[in-house]
Amino acid sequence: MNNFVFQNPTKIYFGKGSISNLVAELSKVGPRVLLTYGGGSIKKNGIYNAAISSLAKANKTVYELSGIMPNPRKEKVYQGIDICKTNNVDFILAVGGGSVIDCSKFIAAGAKTDRDFWQSFLVNQEDCYDAIPLASILTLAGTGSEMDAGGVISDFENNLKLHYGHPLLFPKFSILDPEYTYSLPKEQLVYGSIDAISHILEVYFSKPDESNLSDDLAEAILKNLITNLDVALKNHDDYIARSNLMWCSTLAINGLISLGKEGDWMSHEIEHALSAFYDIPHGAGLAIVHPNYLMHVYKSAIPKFAKFASNIFGISSSTLDEEGRARAGIIALSNYFKQIGAPTTLGEVNIPSSEIQKIAKTVNLFNTSYARKFSLKDIESILVKSINHLEN
Ligand code: NZQ
Ligand code: ZN
């Protein structure tokens, strides 16, 4: 394994009823709290009332920022920064999925600087020196934002969706109650799970590939995710399935399985470009791009891809050689995404093939783990492959 440093400071309260810990946690923070949330799902499923009741019990003055939409945009961050600066907010409580938590992370950082958050953090990737402490109550398992230090914000005017990470952006604590995900529409359950699968694959398919615990853990999480997603899709309120899915998603990107690994993240980079132009759900974009990306690079690591095919999809047919098994594993992944109801072609999310060149030009090119520095041609080729469902 490569050398590594590991520190993840987020405290997790996991399980049914774990919101009961909120009052005690809130008693440790300052009196003025910004409550952030999305388009209203938390009002329908009762989570808003539970959060407000705890805030009242902890004697907090509450400010609210609602309407944080999927693929959160920079304008909403400015709105939150303004509330925090005007009211000297001490603490941010984000209640929602990745969009709400990500938006809140940049409010937290932006409120503690005179610099423009978008230009400084997302565009210039400058250092962050201070941030308002924040916590999350998770309502959608997938992004892992509840226990990671990163976030993604969009500027739709300029078709940019950019990522930034800093240790000051780790939530202080996160409340993970699997029952809070019962109210998710089926497609969000599917997209969140695909996002988690993709986070695992971004790291698993990267060097080094010699025997290492991180890859073994990655395989275990992948298998658990696939098994429990199948159960949750059949039985919406299955607590065991929901609890496994929630913890798998957190572990997929909280740093554990990337220890000693290079990581890759080019599929995420390409997906962010699709979302920046077409505002599609992140998990939907990944279902289209990730298998096609893997098909583009697998030749650099055929034994690893064959191992994936065998260990995850049980493909060990003696009629296929190692390369045949490697390809069959990637096709099985794409077929699995299709089978659980995700799009696997650009057309299904209304992205015309005529737009490929325009989108490809905006993708940030970097060194991928297996396949050297990517070129514009590589990106175009992956997007052209994404016009049709992947076949052998
Ligand atoms: O806005 P509301 O009304 O709350 O509805 C949301 C939203 O429409 C709904 N929802 C959430 N929890 C619900 C619920 N509906 C019913 N019941 C519940 N319990 O689901 C919809 C999608 O929510 P959103 O937060 O956008 O989804 P997700 O958690 O997938 O977040 C996606 C964003 O996170 C970024 C993505 O790029 C995207 O912008 N990511 C963040 C990462 C990170 N911080 O580390 C990593 C990821 O790779 C990803 O890039
Ligand atoms: Zn993701």
CSV table of C-alpha atoms and ligand atoms in Angstrom, one decimal:
chain,number,residue,atom,x,y,z
A,1,MET,CA,0.0,0.0,0.0
A,2,ASN,CA,1.1,3.6,-0.6
A,3,ASN,CA,1.9,5.7,2.5
A,4,PHE,CA,-1.0,7.6,3.9
A,5,VAL,CA,-2.3,10.0,6.6
A,6,PHE,CA,-5.8,9.4,7.9
A,7,GLN,CA,-8.0,11.7,10.0
A,8,ASN,CA,-11.7,12.0,9.8
A,9,PRO,CA,-13.1,14.2,12.6
A,10,THR,CA,-16.9,13.8,11.9
A,11,LYS,CA,-18.8,12.2,14.7
A,12,ILE,CA,-21.6,9.9,13.5
A,13,TYR,CA,-24.8,9.2,15.2
A,14,PHE,CA,-26.2,6.3,13.4
A,15,GLY,CA,-29.6,4.5,13.6
A,16,LYS,CA,-33.3,4.8,14.2
A,17,GLY,CA,-34.1,7.7,16.5
A,18,SER,CA,-30.6,9.1,16.6
A,19,ILE,CA,-31.9,12.6,16.3
A,20,SER,CA,-32.4,12.3,20.1
A,21,ASN,CA,-28.7,13.3,20.3
A,22,LEU,CA,-29.2,16.6,18.6
A,23,VAL,CA,-30.2,18.7,21.7
A,24,ALA,CA,-27.0,17.6,23.6
A,25,GLU,CA,-24.8,18.4,20.6
A,26,LEU,CA,-26.5,21.8,20.0
A,27,SER,CA,-25.9,22.7,23.7
A,28,LYS,CA,-22.1,22.8,22.8
A,29,VAL,CA,-22.4,25.4,20.1
A,30,GLY,CA,-23.2,29.2,20.0
A,31,PRO,CA,-26.7,30.6,20.2
A,32,ARG,CA,-27.4,31.6,16.6
A,33,VAL,CA,-28.0,28.7,14.2
A,34,LEU,CA,-28.7,28.7,10.5
A,35,LEU,CA,-30.9,25.8,9.4
A,36,THR,CA,-30.5,25.0,5.8
A,37,TYR,CA,-32.7,22.7,3.7
A,38,GLY,CA,-34.0,22.0,0.2
A,39,GLY,CA,-37.3,22.3,-1.7
A,40,GLY,CA,-39.6,21.0,1.0
A,41,SER,CA,-39.3,17.2,1.4
A,42,ILE,CA,-38.3,17.6,5.1
A,43,LYS,CA,-41.5,19.5,5.8
A,44,LYS,CA,-43.6,16.6,4.3
A,45,ASN,CA,-41.8,13.8,6.1
A,46,GLY,CA,-41.6,15.4,9.5
A,47,ILE,CA,-37.8,15.8,9.8
A,48,TYR,CA,-38.2,19.6,9.7
A,49,ASN,CA,-40.4,19.5,12.8
A,50,ALA,CA,-38.0,17.2,14.6
A,51,ALA,CA,-35.0,19.5,13.9
A,52,ILE,CA,-37.0,22.7,14.9
A,53,SER,CA,-38.1,21.1,18.1
A,54,SER,CA,-34.5,20.2,19.1
A,55,LEU,CA,-33.3,23.7,18.2
A,56,ALA,CA,-36.1,25.1,20.4
A,57,LYS,CA,-35.2,22.8,23.3
A,58,ALA,CA,-31.6,23.9,23.0
A,59,ASN,CA,-32.7,27.6,23.1
A,60,LYS,CA,-31.3,28.5,19.8
A,61,THR,CA,-32.2,31.6,17.7
A,62,VAL,CA,-32.9,30.0,14.3
A,63,TYR,CA,-32.4,31.5,10.9
A,64,GLU,CA,-33.5,29.6,7.8
A,65,LEU,CA,-32.3,29.1,4.3
A,66,SER,CA,-34.7,27.0,2.3
A,67,GLY,CA,-34.9,26.1,-1.4
A,68,ILE,CA,-31.5,24.7,-1.9
A,69,MET,CA,-32.0,22.8,-5.2
A,70,PRO,CA,-30.3,19.7,-6.5
A,71,ASN,CA,-27.0,20.6,-8.1
A,72,PRO,CA,-26.8,23.6,-5.8
A,73,ARG,CA,-25.9,26.9,-7.4
A,74,LYS,CA,-23.6,29.6,-6.3
A,75,GLU,CA,-26.4,32.2,-5.9
A,76,LYS,CA,-27.8,30.2,-3.0
A,77,VAL,CA,-24.4,30.1,-1.3
A,78,TYR,CA,-24.2,33.9,-1.5
A,79,GLN,CA,-27.7,34.1,0.1
A,80,GLY,CA,-26.5,31.9,3.0
A,81,ILE,CA,-23.3,33.9,3.5
A,82,ASP,CA,-25.3,37.1,3.7
A,83,ILE,CA,-27.6,35.6,6.4
A,84,CYS,CA,-24.5,34.4,8.4
A,85,LYS,CA,-22.6,37.7,8.1
A,86,THR,CA,-25.6,39.9,8.9
A,87,ASN,CA,-26.7,37.8,12.0
A,88,ASN,CA,-23.3,36.6,13.2
A,89,VAL,CA,-24.4,33.0,12.9
A,90,ASP,CA,-22.5,30.6,15.1
A,91,PHE,CA,-23.4,27.2,13.7
A,92,ILE,CA,-25.0,25.7,10.6
A,93,LEU,CA,-27.4,22.7,10.6
A,94,ALA,CA,-27.8,21.3,7.2
A,95,VAL,CA,-30.8,19.0,6.8
A,96,GLY,CA,-31.0,17.1,3.5
A,97,GLY,CA,-29.0,15.3,0.9
A,98,GLY,CA,-25.6,16.2,-0.7
A,99,SER,CA,-26.9,19.4,-2.3
A,100,VAL,CA,-28.0,20.9,1.0
A,101,ILE,CA,-24.8,19.8,2.8
A,102,ASP,CA,-22.5,20.9,0.1
A,103,CYS,CA,-24.2,24.3,-0.2
A,104,SER,CA,-23.9,24.7,3.6
A,105,LYS,CA,-20.2,23.9,3.5
A,106,PHE,CA,-19.5,26.8,1.2
A,107,ILE,CA,-21.7,29.1,3.2
A,108,ALA,CA,-19.6,28.1,6.3
A,109,ALA,CA,-16.4,28.9,4.5
A,110,GLY,CA,-17.6,32.0,2.6
A,111,ALA,CA,-19.0,33.6,5.8
A,112,LYS,CA,-15.6,33.7,7.4
A,113,THR,CA,-13.7,35.5,4.7
A,114,ASP,CA,-13.9,38.7,2.7
A,115,ARG,CA,-12.8,36.9,-0.4
A,116,ASP,CA,-15.4,35.8,-3.0
A,117,PHE,CA,-16.1,32.2,-2.1
A,118,TRP,CA,-16.6,31.1,-5.7
A,119,GLN,CA,-13.5,32.7,-7.2
A,120,SER,CA,-11.3,31.8,-4.2
A,121,PHE,CA,-12.3,28.3,-3.4
A,122,LEU,CA,-14.0,26.7,-6.4
A,123,VAL,CA,-12.1,28.5,-9.2
A,124,ASN,CA,-8.7,29.3,-7.7
A,125,GLN,CA,-8.6,26.4,-5.2
A,126,GLU,CA,-7.1,28.7,-2.5
A,127,ASP,CA,-6.6,27.7,1.1
A,128,CYS,CA,-9.4,28.2,3.6
A,129,TYR,CA,-8.5,29.5,7.0
A,130,ASP,CA,-11.7,29.5,8.9
A,131,ALA,CA,-15.3,28.2,8.6
A,132,ILE,CA,-18.4,28.3,10.7
A,133,PRO,CA,-18.8,24.9,12.3
A,134,LEU,CA,-21.5,22.8,10.6
A,135,ALA,CA,-23.4,19.6,11.2
A,136,SER,CA,-25.8,17.5,9.0
A,137,ILE,CA,-28.9,15.5,9.3
A,138,LEU,CA,-28.8,13.2,6.3
A,139,THR,CA,-32.0,12.4,4.3
A,140,LEU,CA,-30.5,10.9,1.2
A,141,ALA,CA,-27.7,8.3,1.2
A,142,GLY,CA,-25.2,8.6,-1.7
A,143,THR,CA,-22.8,11.5,-1.9
A,144,GLY,CA,-21.1,10.9,1.4
A,145,SER,CA,-21.0,14.7,2.1
A,146,GLU,CA,-22.1,13.9,5.7
A,147,MET,CA,-18.6,12.6,6.5
A,148,ASP,CA,-16.3,14.1,3.9
A,149,ALA,CA,-14.5,17.5,3.5
A,150,GLY,CA,-15.7,18.3,0.0
A,151,GLY,CA,-18.5,19.8,-1.9
A,152,VAL,CA,-19.6,20.7,-5.4
A,153,ILE,CA,-21.3,24.0,-6.5
A,154,SER,CA,-22.6,25.0,-9.9
A,155,ASP,CA,-22.5,28.2,-11.9
A,156,PHE,CA,-25.2,27.6,-14.6
A,157,GLU,CA,-24.6,30.9,-16.3
A,158,ASN,CA,-21.2,29.7,-17.3
A,159,ASN,CA,-21.9,26.0,-17.3
A,160,LEU,CA,-19.4,25.2,-14.6
A,161,LYS,CA,-19.8,22.6,-11.8
A,162,LEU,CA,-16.7,22.7,-9.6
A,163,HIS,CA,-15.4,20.8,-6.6
A,164,TYR,CA,-13.4,22.0,-3.6
A,165,GLY,CA,-12.4,20.2,-0.4
A,166,HIS,CA,-10.8,21.4,2.9
A,167,PRO,CA,-10.5,19.8,6.3
A,168,LEU,CA,-12.4,22.7,7.8
A,169,LEU,CA,-15.5,21.6,5.9
A,170,PHE,CA,-15.9,18.2,7.6
A,171,PRO,CA,-19.2,18.3,9.5
A,172,LYS,CA,-18.7,18.3,13.3
A,173,PHE,CA,-21.3,15.6,13.6
A,174,SER,CA,-23.9,14.0,11.3
A,175,ILE,CA,-27.1,12.3,12.2
A,176,LEU,CA,-27.8,9.2,10.0
A,177,ASP,CA,-31.2,7.8,10.6
A,178,PRO,CA,-32.0,5.2,7.8
A,179,GLU,CA,-35.7,5.7,8.4
A,180,TYR,CA,-35.3,9.3,7.1
A,181,THR,CA,-34.7,7.8,3.6
A,182,TYR,CA,-38.0,5.9,3.4
A,183,SER,CA,-39.7,9.0,1.8
A,184,LEU,CA,-37.2,9.1,-1.1
A,185,PRO,CA,-38.6,8.7,-4.6
A,186,LYS,CA,-37.4,5.5,-6.2
A,187,GLU,CA,-35.1,7.3,-8.6
A,188,GLN,CA,-33.3,9.2,-5.8
A,189,LEU,CA,-32.7,5.9,-4.0
A,190,VAL,CA,-31.2,4.5,-7.3
A,191,TYR,CA,-29.2,7.6,-8.1
A,192,GLY,CA,-27.8,7.9,-4.6
A,193,SER,CA,-26.7,4.2,-4.6
A,194,ILE,CA,-25.1,4.6,-8.0
A,195,ASP,CA,-23.2,7.6,-6.7
A,196,ALA,CA,-21.8,5.5,-3.9
A,197,ILE,CA,-21.0,2.7,-6.3
A,198,SER,CA,-19.1,5.2,-8.5
A,199,HIS,CA,-17.2,6.6,-5.5
A,200,ILE,CA,-16.0,3.1,-4.7
A,201,LEU,CA,-15.0,2.4,-8.3
A,202,GLU,CA,-13.1,5.7,-8.7
A,203,VAL,CA,-10.7,4.4,-6.0
A,204,TYR,CA,-10.9,0.6,-6.6
A,205,PHE,CA,-9.8,1.1,-10.2
A,206,SER,CA,-6.6,2.9,-9.4
A,207,LYS,CA,-3.1,2.0,-8.5
A,208,PRO,CA,-1.7,0.1,-6.6
A,209,ASP,CA,-3.5,-3.1,-7.5
A,210,GLU,CA,-1.4,-5.5,-5.5
A,211,SER,CA,-3.1,-7.2,-2.6
A,212,ASN,CA,-4.4,-4.4,-0.3
A,213,LEU,CA,-7.1,-4.1,2.4
A,214,SER,CA,-8.6,-1.0,0.8
A,215,ASP,CA,-9.6,-3.0,-2.3
A,216,ASP,CA,-10.9,-5.9,-0.2
A,217,LEU,CA,-13.1,-3.4,1.8
A,218,ALA,CA,-14.2,-1.8,-1.4
A,219,GLU,CA,-15.4,-5.1,-2.8
A,220,ALA,CA,-17.3,-5.9,0.5
A,221,ILE,CA,-19.0,-2.5,0.4
A,222,LEU,CA,-19.9,-2.9,-3.3
A,223,LYS,CA,-21.5,-6.4,-2.7
A,224,ASN,CA,-23.4,-5.1,0.3
A,225,LEU,CA,-24.7,-2.1,-1.7
A,226,ILE,CA,-25.9,-4.2,-4.6
A,227,THR,CA,-27.6,-6.8,-2.3
A,228,ASN,CA,-29.3,-4.2,-0.2
A,229,LEU,CA,-30.4,-1.9,-3.0
A,230,ASP,CA,-32.1,-4.9,-4.6
A,231,VAL,CA,-34.0,-5.5,-1.2
A,232,ALA,CA,-34.9,-1.8,-0.8
A,233,LEU,CA,-36.2,-1.6,-4.4
A,234,LYS,CA,-38.6,-4.5,-3.6
A,235,ASN,CA,-39.5,-3.5,-0.1
A,236,HIS,CA,-39.3,0.2,0.3
A,237,ASP,CA,-39.3,0.4,4.1
A,238,ASP,CA,-36.9,-2.4,4.8
A,239,TYR,CA,-34.8,-1.0,7.7
A,240,ILE,CA,-32.0,-3.5,7.4
A,241,ALA,CA,-31.5,-2.7,3.7
A,242,ARG,CA,-31.8,1.1,4.3
A,243,SER,CA,-29.3,1.0,7.2
A,244,ASN,CA,-26.8,-0.9,5.1
A,245,LEU,CA,-27.2,1.4,2.2
A,246,MET,CA,-26.7,4.5,4.3
A,247,TRP,CA,-23.5,3.3,6.0
A,248,CYS,CA,-22.1,1.9,2.7
A,249,SER,CA,-22.6,5.3,1.1
A,250,THR,CA,-20.8,7.0,3.9
A,251,LEU,CA,-17.9,4.5,3.9
A,252,ALA,CA,-17.5,4.8,0.2
A,253,ILE,CA,-16.1,8.3,0.4
A,254,ASN,CA,-15.1,9.0,4.0
A,255,GLY,CA,-11.5,8.2,3.2
A,256,LEU,CA,-11.3,4.7,4.5
A,257,ILE,CA,-11.2,2.8,1.2
A,258,SER,CA,-8.9,5.3,-0.5
A,259,LEU,CA,-6.1,4.7,2.1
A,260,GLY,CA,-3.0,3.6,0.2
A,261,LYS,CA,-4.6,4.1,-3.2
A,262,GLU,CA,-4.1,6.8,-5.8
A,263,GLY,CA,-7.8,7.3,-6.7
A,264,ASP,CA,-8.9,8.4,-10.1
A,265,TRP,CA,-12.1,10.6,-10.3
A,266,MET,CA,-12.2,11.2,-14.1
A,267,SER,CA,-15.7,9.8,-14.4
A,268,HIS,CA,-16.8,12.3,-11.8
A,269,GLU,CA,-15.1,15.1,-13.7
A,270,ILE,CA,-16.9,14.1,-16.9
A,271,GLU,CA,-20.3,13.8,-15.1
A,272,HIS,CA,-19.9,17.2,-13.6
A,273,ALA,CA,-19.5,18.7,-17.1
A,274,LEU,CA,-22.8,16.9,-18.2
A,275,SER,CA,-24.6,18.3,-15.1
A,276,ALA,CA,-23.2,21.8,-15.6
A,277,PHE,CA,-24.8,22.0,-19.1
A,278,TYR,CA,-28.0,19.9,-18.5
A,279,ASP,CA,-28.7,20.0,-14.8
A,280,ILE,CA,-29.1,16.2,-14.6
A,281,PRO,CA,-29.0,14.2,-11.3
A,282,HIS,CA,-25.4,13.3,-10.5
A,283,GLY,CA,-26.1,9.6,-10.1
A,284,ALA,CA,-27.9,9.5,-13.5
A,285,GLY,CA,-24.9,11.1,-15.2
A,286,LEU,CA,-22.5,8.6,-13.5
A,287,ALA,CA,-24.6,5.6,-14.6
A,288,ILE,CA,-24.1,6.8,-18.2
A,289,VAL,CA,-20.4,7.8,-18.0
A,290,HIS,CA,-18.7,5.5,-15.6
A,291,PRO,CA,-19.0,2.2,-17.4
A,292,ASN,CA,-18.0,3.9,-20.7
A,293,TYR,CA,-15.0,5.4,-18.9
A,294,LEU,CA,-14.0,2.0,-17.6
A,295,MET,CA,-14.3,0.5,-21.1
A,296,HIS,CA,-11.9,3.2,-22.3
A,297,VAL,CA,-9.2,2.4,-19.7
A,298,TYR,CA,-9.5,-1.3,-18.8
A,299,LYS,CA,-6.6,-2.4,-21.1
A,300,SER,CA,-4.2,-0.9,-18.6
A,301,ALA,CA,-5.3,-3.2,-15.8
A,302,ILE,CA,-6.9,-6.3,-17.3
A,303,PRO,CA,-6.3,-8.6,-14.3
A,304,LYS,CA,-7.9,-6.1,-12.0
A,305,PHE,CA,-11.0,-5.8,-14.2
A,306,ALA,CA,-11.3,-9.6,-14.5
A,307,LYS,CA,-11.1,-9.8,-10.7
A,308,PHE,CA,-13.9,-7.2,-10.4
A,309,ALA,CA,-16.0,-9.3,-12.9
A,310,SER,CA,-15.5,-12.4,-10.9
A,311,ASN,CA,-15.8,-11.0,-7.3
A,312,ILE,CA,-18.7,-8.6,-7.9
A,313,PHE,CA,-20.7,-10.2,-10.8
A,314,GLY,CA,-19.6,-13.8,-10.5
A,315,ILE,CA,-18.2,-13.9,-14.1
A,316,SER,CA,-15.6,-16.6,-14.2
A,317,SER,CA,-16.7,-18.4,-17.3
A,318,SER,CA,-14.0,-20.6,-18.7
A,319,THR,CA,-15.1,-19.8,-22.2
A,320,LEU,CA,-13.8,-16.3,-21.8
A,321,ASP,CA,-10.2,-15.3,-21.5
A,322,GLU,CA,-9.0,-12.7,-19.0
A,323,GLU,CA,-9.7,-9.8,-21.2
A,324,GLY,CA,-13.1,-11.2,-22.1
A,325,ARG,CA,-14.0,-11.4,-18.4
A,326,ALA,CA,-12.7,-7.9,-17.9
A,327,ARG,CA,-15.0,-6.5,-20.6
A,328,ALA,CA,-17.9,-8.7,-19.4
A,329,GLY,CA,-17.6,-7.2,-15.9
A,330,ILE,CA,-17.9,-3.6,-17.2
A,331,ILE,CA,-20.9,-4.6,-19.4
A,332,ALA,CA,-22.5,-6.3,-16.3
A,333,LEU,CA,-22.1,-3.0,-14.4
A,334,SER,CA,-23.8,-1.0,-17.1
A,335,ASN,CA,-26.6,-3.6,-17.4
A,336,TYR,CA,-27.1,-3.5,-13.7
A,337,PHE,CA,-27.5,0.3,-13.8
A,338,LYS,CA,-30.1,-0.2,-16.6
A,339,GLN,CA,-31.9,-2.9,-14.7
A,340,ILE,CA,-32.3,-0.8,-11.6
A,341,GLY,CA,-33.9,2.0,-13.6
A,342,ALA,CA,-31.0,4.4,-14.3
A,343,PRO,CA,-30.3,5.9,-17.7
A,344,THR,CA,-27.3,4.4,-19.5
A,345,THR,CA,-27.3,6.6,-22.6
A,346,LEU,CA,-27.0,10.4,-23.2
A,347,GLY,CA,-30.3,10.4,-25.1
A,348,GLU,CA,-32.2,9.2,-22.1
A,349,VAL,CA,-31.3,12.4,-20.3
A,350,ASN,CA,-31.9,14.5,-23.4
A,351,ILE,CA,-28.3,15.3,-24.2
A,352,PRO,CA,-28.0,15.3,-28.0
A,353,SER,CA,-24.8,13.9,-29.5
A,354,SER,CA,-24.3,17.2,-31.3
A,355,GLU,CA,-23.4,18.7,-27.9
A,356,ILE,CA,-20.5,16.3,-27.1
A,357,GLN,CA,-17.7,18.5,-28.4
A,358,LYS,CA,-18.9,21.5,-26.6
A,359,ILE,CA,-19.3,19.6,-23.3
A,360,ALA,CA,-16.0,17.7,-23.7
A,361,LYS,CA,-14.0,21.0,-24.0
A,362,THR,CA,-15.0,22.0,-20.5
A,363,VAL,CA,-13.8,18.9,-18.8
A,364,ASN,CA,-10.8,19.5,-16.6
A,365,LEU,CA,-8.0,17.1,-17.8
A,366,PHE,CA,-5.7,15.5,-15.3
A,367,ASN,CA,-3.5,12.5,-14.8
A,368,THR,CA,-5.7,9.4,-14.3
A,369,SER,CA,-4.4,6.5,-12.4
A,370,TYR,CA,-4.3,3.9,-15.1
A,371,ALA,CA,-4.3,5.8,-18.3
A,372,ARG,CA,-1.8,8.7,-18.4
A,373,LYS,CA,-2.9,12.3,-18.9
A,374,PHE,CA,-6.3,12.4,-20.6
A,375,SER,CA,-6.7,14.3,-23.8
A,376,LEU,CA,-9.8,16.0,-25.2
A,377,LYS,CA,-10.0,13.1,-27.7
A,378,ASP,CA,-10.3,10.6,-24.8
A,379,ILE,CA,-13.2,12.6,-23.3
A,380,GLU,CA,-14.9,12.9,-26.7
A,381,SER,CA,-14.5,9.2,-27.3
A,382,ILE,CA,-16.1,8.3,-23.9
A,383,LEU,CA,-19.0,10.6,-24.6
A,384,VAL,CA,-19.5,9.2,-28.1
A,385,LYS,CA,-19.5,5.7,-26.5
A,386,SER,CA,-22.2,7.0,-24.2
A,387,ILE,CA,-24.6,7.6,-27.1
A,388,ASN,CA,-25.6,3.9,-27.1
A,389,HIS,CA,-25.9,1.4,-24.3
A,390,LEU,CA,-22.6,-0.4,-23.8
A,391,GLU,CA,-22.3,-3.7,-25.6
A,392,ASN,CA,-19.5,-6.2,-26.1
B,1,NZQ,O1,-35.0,19.5,-2.0
B,1,NZQ,P1,-35.9,18.5,-1.4
B,1,NZQ,O2,-37.3,18.8,-1.4
B,1,NZQ,O3,-35.3,18.1,0.0
B,1,NZQ,O4,-35.8,17.1,-2.2
B,1,NZQ,C1,-34.6,16.4,-2.5
B,1,NZQ,C2,-34.1,16.6,-4.0
B,1,NZQ,O5,-35.2,16.9,-4.8
B,1,NZQ,C3,-34.9,15.0,-2.5
B,1,NZQ,N1,-34.8,14.4,-1.2
B,1,NZQ,C4,-33.7,14.3,-0.4
B,1,NZQ,N2,-34.0,13.6,0.7
B,1,NZQ,C5,-35.3,13.2,0.6
B,1,NZQ,C6,-35.8,13.7,-0.6
B,1,NZQ,N3,-37.1,13.5,-1.0
B,1,NZQ,C7,-37.9,12.7,-0.1
B,1,NZQ,N4,-37.4,12.2,1.0
B,1,NZQ,C8,-36.1,12.4,1.4
B,1,NZQ,N5,-35.7,11.9,2.6
B,1,NZQ,O6,-34.0,14.4,-3.3
B,1,NZQ,C9,-33.6,15.3,-4.4
B,1,NZQ,C10,-32.1,15.2,-4.6
B,1,NZQ,O7,-31.4,15.7,-3.5
B,1,NZQ,P2,-29.9,16.1,-3.6
B,1,NZQ,O8,-29.4,16.6,-2.2
B,1,NZQ,O9,-29.6,16.9,-4.8
B,1,NZQ,O10,-29.2,14.7,-3.9
B,1,NZQ,P3,-27.8,14.1,-3.6
B,1,NZQ,O11,-27.7,13.7,-2.1
B,1,NZQ,O12,-27.6,13.0,-4.6
B,1,NZQ,O13,-26.8,15.3,-3.8
B,1,NZQ,C11,-26.3,15.6,-5.1
B,1,NZQ,C12,-25.3,16.7,-5.1
B,1,NZQ,O14,-24.1,16.3,-4.3
B,1,NZQ,C13,-23.0,16.4,-5.2
B,1,NZQ,C14,-23.5,16.2,-6.5
B,1,NZQ,O15,-22.7,16.6,-7.6
B,1,NZQ,C15,-24.8,17.0,-6.5
B,1,NZQ,O16,-24.5,18.3,-6.7
B,1,NZQ,N6,-21.9,15.5,-4.7
B,1,NZQ,C16,-21.3,15.8,-3.5
B,1,NZQ,C17,-20.2,15.1,-3.1
B,1,NZQ,C18,-19.5,15.4,-1.8
B,1,NZQ,N7,-19.9,16.4,-1.1
B,1,NZQ,O17,-18.6,14.7,-1.4
B,1,NZQ,C19,-19.6,14.0,-3.8
B,1,NZQ,C20,-20.5,13.5,-5.0
B,1,NZQ,O18,-19.7,12.9,-5.9
B,1,NZQ,C21,-21.3,14.5,-5.6
B,1,NZQ,O19,-20.6,15.2,-6.6
B,2,ZN,ZN,-20.4,11.3,-6.7
